[in-house]
Amino acid sequence: MKFFIDTANLAQIKEAQDMGVLDGVTTNPSLMAKEGIKGQNNILKHYVDICNITTGDVSAEVIATDFEGMVSEGESLAQLHERIVVKIPMIKDGIKAIKYFTEKGIKTNCTLVFSAGQALLAAKAGATYVSPFIGRLDDVSTDGLSLIDDIRLIYDNYGFETQILAASIRHPMHIIDCAKLGADVATCPLSAIMALLNHPLTTSGLAQFLADAKK
Ligand code: G3P
């Protein structure tokens, strides 16, 4: 399973990249705003800065919600760097835009996916990635992980090549469960990736080894 980091924070992206486990980055307008990145030029520069840290795909989201606007914005984003993936919302014009970019050989990430039907449409349009938001489903008392399971079954039934990018991950168990269910990618906060390191028996075992080494 690939690990993406879900942030626009350059220090966190660098930390994950330096650990050697990072396969890409996802951003969205909320994550850019959280880092205080404002103005079109600064936003475009920030995407290039992210591309220069990671060696993997970087999802950059369009703001337009009409077909022509998404195509225009997406083409500008795709020209920034060869590893930019145009992130497009799951709406009717978004599906048209995904089809358009697929035919032009530009990678896409269909975002804000909350149902198997939406994921099926994204795959039909040729999306490179589909982003089911599992944490936000859990937030409304719906099982986010069962959506990953459903999409995996549907994509495998028909050999769709769209990669399942589990998003809205909140904790390490989400990552482990997504891996068990066969998600292709998990995009995670750095805290969830780092939490995978922890086990009290590792901590106490290492302390014992170091103490014994001094004897
Ligand atoms: O990249 C989008 C997605 O991961 C959002 O996560 O935590 O805002 O639900 P969250």
mmCIF file of C-alpha atoms and ligand atoms in Angstrom:
data_model
loop_
_atom_site.group_PDB
_atom_site.id
_atom_site.type_symbol
_atom_site.label_atom_id
_atom_site.label_comp_id
_atom_site.label_asym_id
_atom_site.label_seq_id
_atom_site.Cartn_x
_atom_site.Cartn_y
_atom_site.Cartn_z
ATOM 1 C CA MET A 1 0.000 0.000 0.000
ATOM 2 C CA LYS A 2 1.264 3.468 -0.864
ATOM 3 C CA PHE A 3 1.466 6.132 1.855
ATOM 4 C CA PHE A 4 0.528 9.684 0.911
ATOM 5 C CA ILE A 5 0.576 12.535 3.417
ATOM 6 C CA ASP A 6 -2.555 14.690 3.623
ATOM 7 C CA THR A 7 -1.150 18.143 4.302
ATOM 8 C CA ALA A 8 0.252 21.308 2.730
ATOM 9 C CA ASN A 9 2.799 21.686 5.555
ATOM 10 C CA LEU A 10 6.268 21.552 3.978
ATOM 11 C CA ALA A 11 8.060 20.533 7.204
ATOM 12 C CA GLN A 12 5.722 17.563 7.706
ATOM 13 C CA ILE A 13 6.076 16.492 4.067
ATOM 14 C CA LYS A 14 9.873 16.661 4.431
ATOM 15 C CA GLU A 15 9.785 14.641 7.668
ATOM 16 C CA ALA A 16 7.786 11.828 6.018
ATOM 17 C CA GLN A 17 9.939 11.970 2.866
ATOM 18 C CA ASP A 18 13.149 11.799 4.924
ATOM 19 C CA MET A 19 11.856 8.696 6.720
ATOM 20 C CA GLY A 20 11.720 7.016 3.301
ATOM 21 C CA VAL A 21 8.092 5.901 3.413
ATOM 22 C CA LEU A 22 6.359 8.639 1.439
ATOM 23 C CA ASP A 23 4.781 7.887 -1.947
ATOM 24 C CA GLY A 24 2.958 11.175 -2.530
ATOM 25 C CA VAL A 25 1.014 14.141 -1.150
ATOM 26 C CA THR A 26 -2.626 15.210 -1.187
ATOM 27 C CA THR A 27 -3.779 18.756 -0.518
ATOM 28 C CA ASN A 28 -7.107 20.544 -0.588
ATOM 29 C CA PRO A 29 -8.196 24.194 -0.225
ATOM 30 C CA SER A 30 -8.744 23.753 3.531
ATOM 31 C CA LEU A 31 -5.230 22.371 4.030
ATOM 32 C CA MET A 32 -3.726 25.233 1.982
ATOM 33 C CA ALA A 33 -5.683 27.784 4.053
ATOM 34 C CA LYS A 34 -4.471 26.102 7.264
ATOM 35 C CA GLU A 35 -0.881 26.869 6.192
ATOM 36 C CA GLY A 36 -1.845 30.486 5.409
ATOM 37 C CA ILE A 37 -1.148 30.116 1.667
ATOM 38 C CA LYS A 38 -3.172 32.874 -0.044
ATOM 39 C CA GLY A 39 -3.321 34.293 -3.573
ATOM 40 C CA GLN A 40 -3.118 32.365 -6.824
ATOM 41 C CA ASN A 41 0.629 32.873 -7.389
ATOM 42 C CA ASN A 42 1.536 31.784 -3.857
ATOM 43 C CA ILE A 43 -0.713 28.737 -4.138
ATOM 44 C CA LEU A 44 0.862 27.668 -7.455
ATOM 45 C CA LYS A 45 4.370 28.228 -6.040
ATOM 46 C CA HIS A 46 3.478 26.146 -2.984
ATOM 47 C CA TYR A 47 2.495 23.194 -5.211
ATOM 48 C CA VAL A 48 5.897 23.401 -6.925
ATOM 49 C CA ASP A 49 7.613 23.545 -3.516
ATOM 50 C CA ILE A 50 5.753 20.359 -2.501
ATOM 51 C CA CYS A 51 6.744 18.642 -5.765
ATOM 52 C CA ASN A 52 10.374 19.530 -5.049
ATOM 53 C CA ILE A 53 10.259 17.740 -1.665
ATOM 54 C CA THR A 54 8.418 14.535 -2.546
ATOM 55 C CA THR A 55 9.244 12.091 -5.326
ATOM 56 C CA GLY A 56 5.599 10.996 -5.701
ATOM 57 C CA ASP A 57 2.319 12.316 -7.049
ATOM 58 C CA VAL A 58 0.950 15.594 -5.650
ATOM 59 C CA SER A 59 -2.806 16.222 -5.772
ATOM 60 C CA ALA A 60 -3.761 19.860 -6.432
ATOM 61 C CA GLU A 61 -7.473 20.684 -6.249
ATOM 62 C CA VAL A 62 -9.447 22.856 -8.655
ATOM 63 C CA ILE A 63 -11.767 25.504 -7.225
ATOM 64 C CA ALA A 64 -14.071 25.847 -10.256
ATOM 65 C CA THR A 65 -17.242 23.752 -10.295
ATOM 66 C CA ASP A 66 -18.148 24.094 -14.000
ATOM 67 C CA PHE A 67 -16.589 21.982 -16.776
ATOM 68 C CA GLU A 68 -14.826 24.832 -18.600
ATOM 69 C CA GLY A 69 -13.472 26.293 -15.365
ATOM 70 C CA MET A 70 -12.189 22.926 -14.143
ATOM 71 C CA VAL A 71 -10.504 22.226 -17.487
ATOM 72 C CA SER A 72 -8.830 25.638 -17.541
ATOM 73 C CA GLU A 73 -7.656 25.426 -13.910
ATOM 74 C CA GLY A 74 -6.628 21.782 -14.206
ATOM 75 C CA GLU A 75 -4.551 22.427 -17.316
ATOM 76 C CA SER A 76 -2.685 25.234 -15.523
ATOM 77 C CA LEU A 77 -2.081 22.995 -12.493
ATOM 78 C CA ALA A 78 -0.867 20.099 -14.661
ATOM 79 C CA GLN A 79 1.654 22.394 -16.360
ATOM 80 C CA LEU A 80 3.279 23.242 -13.005
ATOM 81 C CA HIS A 81 5.028 19.869 -12.660
ATOM 82 C CA GLU A 82 4.885 16.420 -14.265
ATOM 83 C CA ARG A 83 3.799 14.814 -10.966
ATOM 84 C CA ILE A 84 0.797 17.080 -10.337
ATOM 85 C CA VAL A 85 -2.496 15.176 -10.181
ATOM 86 C CA VAL A 86 -5.583 17.315 -10.843
ATOM 87 C CA LYS A 87 -8.023 16.853 -7.959
ATOM 88 C CA ILE A 88 -11.631 17.219 -9.039
ATOM 89 C CA PRO A 89 -14.848 17.066 -6.974
ATOM 90 C CA MET A 90 -17.424 14.310 -7.477
ATOM 91 C CA ILE A 91 -20.049 16.318 -9.354
ATOM 92 C CA LYS A 92 -21.491 15.949 -12.862
ATOM 93 C CA ASP A 93 -19.134 18.452 -14.505
ATOM 94 C CA GLY A 94 -16.305 16.920 -12.469
ATOM 95 C CA ILE A 95 -16.921 13.537 -14.092
ATOM 96 C CA LYS A 96 -16.866 15.224 -17.521
ATOM 97 C CA ALA A 97 -13.600 16.951 -16.619
ATOM 98 C CA ILE A 98 -12.052 13.668 -15.396
ATOM 99 C CA LYS A 99 -12.959 12.052 -18.734
ATOM 100 C CA TYR A 100 -11.427 15.026 -20.570
ATOM 101 C CA PHE A 101 -8.160 14.855 -18.605
ATOM 102 C CA THR A 102 -7.992 11.053 -18.920
ATOM 103 C CA GLU A 103 -8.147 11.365 -22.706
ATOM 104 C CA LYS A 104 -5.341 13.949 -22.562
ATOM 105 C CA GLY A 105 -3.148 11.693 -20.388
ATOM 106 C CA ILE A 106 -3.390 13.981 -17.334
ATOM 107 C CA LYS A 107 -3.728 12.218 -13.965
ATOM 108 C CA THR A 108 -6.821 12.917 -11.827
ATOM 109 C CA ASN A 109 -7.993 12.349 -8.272
ATOM 110 C CA CYS A 110 -11.781 12.308 -7.824
ATOM 111 C CA THR A 111 -12.432 13.762 -4.370
ATOM 112 C CA LEU A 112 -15.362 13.992 -1.928
ATOM 113 C CA VAL A 113 -16.481 10.424 -2.611
ATOM 114 C CA PHE A 114 -18.933 8.999 -0.077
ATOM 115 C CA SER A 115 -20.667 6.130 -1.917
ATOM 116 C CA ALA A 116 -19.862 3.096 -4.058
ATOM 117 C CA GLY A 117 -21.963 4.546 -6.893
ATOM 118 C CA GLN A 118 -19.841 7.687 -6.956
ATOM 119 C CA ALA A 119 -16.677 5.546 -7.017
ATOM 120 C CA LEU A 120 -18.063 3.519 -9.928
ATOM 121 C CA LEU A 121 -18.697 6.716 -11.912
ATOM 122 C CA ALA A 122 -15.182 8.007 -11.188
ATOM 123 C CA ALA A 123 -13.669 4.745 -12.457
ATOM 124 C CA LYS A 124 -15.881 4.786 -15.571
ATOM 125 C CA ALA A 125 -14.552 8.288 -16.343
ATOM 126 C CA GLY A 126 -10.994 6.953 -15.983
ATOM 127 C CA ALA A 127 -9.896 8.670 -12.759
ATOM 128 C CA THR A 128 -6.338 7.764 -11.719
ATOM 129 C CA TYR A 129 -7.360 7.895 -8.055
ATOM 130 C CA VAL A 130 -10.686 7.885 -6.221
ATOM 131 C CA SER A 131 -10.805 9.428 -2.736
ATOM 132 C CA PRO A 132 -13.399 7.927 -0.372
ATOM 133 C CA PHE A 133 -13.492 10.016 2.848
ATOM 134 C CA ILE A 134 -13.719 7.359 5.537
ATOM 135 C CA GLY A 135 -13.323 9.572 8.612
ATOM 136 C CA ARG A 136 -16.115 11.911 7.582
ATOM 137 C CA LEU A 137 -18.430 8.902 7.067
ATOM 138 C CA ASP A 138 -17.514 7.630 10.542
ATOM 139 C CA ASP A 139 -18.342 11.139 11.842
ATOM 140 C CA VAL A 140 -21.973 10.691 10.721
ATOM 141 C CA SER A 141 -22.324 7.172 12.161
ATOM 142 C CA THR A 142 -21.727 5.427 8.829
ATOM 143 C CA ASP A 143 -19.036 2.772 8.422
ATOM 144 C CA GLY A 144 -16.331 4.400 6.296
ATOM 145 C CA LEU A 145 -14.306 1.194 6.029
ATOM 146 C CA SER A 146 -17.206 -0.741 4.496
ATOM 147 C CA LEU A 147 -17.103 1.769 1.626
ATOM 148 C CA ILE A 148 -13.455 0.817 0.965
ATOM 149 C CA ASP A 149 -14.519 -2.839 0.970
ATOM 150 C CA ASP A 150 -17.382 -2.179 -1.490
ATOM 151 C CA ILE A 151 -15.208 -0.169 -3.890
ATOM 152 C CA ARG A 152 -12.459 -2.838 -3.830
ATOM 153 C CA LEU A 153 -15.044 -5.513 -4.740
ATOM 154 C CA ILE A 154 -16.556 -3.456 -7.566
ATOM 155 C CA TYR A 155 -13.208 -2.422 -9.067
ATOM 156 C CA ASP A 156 -11.891 -6.001 -8.907
ATOM 157 C CA ASN A 157 -15.094 -7.370 -10.506
ATOM 158 C CA TYR A 158 -14.464 -5.315 -13.631
ATOM 159 C CA GLY A 159 -10.708 -4.747 -13.585
ATOM 160 C CA PHE A 160 -10.966 -0.969 -13.144
ATOM 161 C CA GLU A 161 -7.452 0.461 -12.808
ATOM 162 C CA THR A 162 -8.518 3.486 -10.740
ATOM 163 C CA GLN A 163 -6.548 3.394 -7.485
ATOM 164 C CA ILE A 164 -8.486 3.511 -4.217
ATOM 165 C CA LEU A 165 -6.982 6.387 -2.227
ATOM 166 C CA ALA A 166 -8.443 6.118 1.278
ATOM 167 C CA ALA A 167 -8.774 9.687 2.586
ATOM 168 C CA SER A 168 -9.997 11.465 5.716
ATOM 169 C CA ILE A 169 -7.911 9.073 7.786
ATOM 170 C CA ARG A 170 -7.854 9.999 11.448
ATOM 171 C CA HIS A 171 -5.793 7.366 13.271
ATOM 172 C CA PRO A 172 -3.436 4.388 12.765
ATOM 173 C CA MET A 173 -6.204 1.752 12.886
ATOM 174 C CA HIS A 174 -7.772 3.389 9.814
ATOM 175 C CA ILE A 175 -4.469 2.790 7.982
ATOM 176 C CA ILE A 176 -4.208 -0.838 9.119
ATOM 177 C CA ASP A 177 -7.848 -1.590 8.252
ATOM 178 C CA CYS A 178 -7.482 0.048 4.817
ATOM 179 C CA ALA A 179 -4.400 -2.122 4.195
ATOM 180 C CA LYS A 180 -6.368 -5.252 5.172
ATOM 181 C CA LEU A 181 -9.183 -4.277 2.806
ATOM 182 C CA GLY A 182 -6.827 -3.699 -0.126
ATOM 183 C CA ALA A 183 -6.876 0.087 -0.524
ATOM 184 C CA ASP A 184 -4.126 1.036 -2.986
ATOM 185 C CA VAL A 185 -3.185 4.222 -1.125
ATOM 186 C CA ALA A 186 -3.853 5.782 2.279
ATOM 187 C CA THR A 187 -3.463 9.536 2.596
ATOM 188 C CA CYS A 188 -2.818 10.313 6.228
ATOM 189 C CA PRO A 189 -1.909 13.043 8.672
ATOM 190 C CA LEU A 190 1.743 12.697 9.762
ATOM 191 C CA SER A 191 0.539 11.868 13.301
ATOM 192 C CA ALA A 192 -1.266 8.721 12.067
ATOM 193 C CA ILE A 193 1.822 7.527 10.156
ATOM 194 C CA MET A 194 4.096 8.144 13.160
ATOM 195 C CA ALA A 195 1.632 6.367 15.477
ATOM 196 C CA LEU A 196 2.301 3.160 13.505
ATOM 197 C CA LEU A 197 5.784 3.147 15.062
ATOM 198 C CA ASN A 198 4.565 2.825 18.621
ATOM 199 C CA HIS A 199 4.322 -0.283 20.768
ATOM 200 C CA PRO A 200 5.041 -0.363 24.516
ATOM 201 C CA LEU A 201 6.868 -3.707 24.185
ATOM 202 C CA THR A 202 9.214 -2.121 21.613
ATOM 203 C CA THR A 203 9.923 0.747 24.035
ATOM 204 C CA SER A 204 10.518 -1.509 27.065
ATOM 205 C CA GLY A 205 12.402 -4.105 25.002
ATOM 206 C CA LEU A 206 14.794 -1.491 23.627
ATOM 207 C CA ALA A 207 15.343 -0.021 27.106
ATOM 208 C CA GLN A 208 16.218 -3.518 28.374
ATOM 209 C CA PHE A 209 18.620 -4.197 25.470
ATOM 210 C CA LEU A 210 20.404 -0.872 26.039
ATOM 211 C CA ALA A 211 20.648 -1.497 29.772
ATOM 212 C CA ASP A 212 22.042 -5.009 29.183
ATOM 213 C CA ALA A 213 24.531 -3.681 26.645
ATOM 214 C CA LYS A 214 26.142 -1.619 29.414
ATOM 215 C CA LYS A 215 26.691 -4.702 31.609
HETATM 216 O O1 G3P B 1 -7.723 15.235 1.551
HETATM 217 C C1 G3P B 1 -9.011 15.270 1.995
HETATM 218 C C2 G3P B 1 -9.387 14.438 3.189
HETATM 219 O O2 G3P B 1 -8.375 13.600 3.594
HETATM 220 C C3 G3P B 1 -10.020 15.243 4.279
HETATM 221 O O3 G3P B 1 -9.788 14.795 5.571
HETATM 222 O O4 G3P B 1 -9.811 15.039 8.028
HETATM 223 O O5 G3P B 1 -10.704 16.897 6.580
HETATM 224 O O6 G3P B 1 -11.964 14.762 6.822
HETATM 225 P P1 G3P B 1 -10.612 15.412 6.812
#
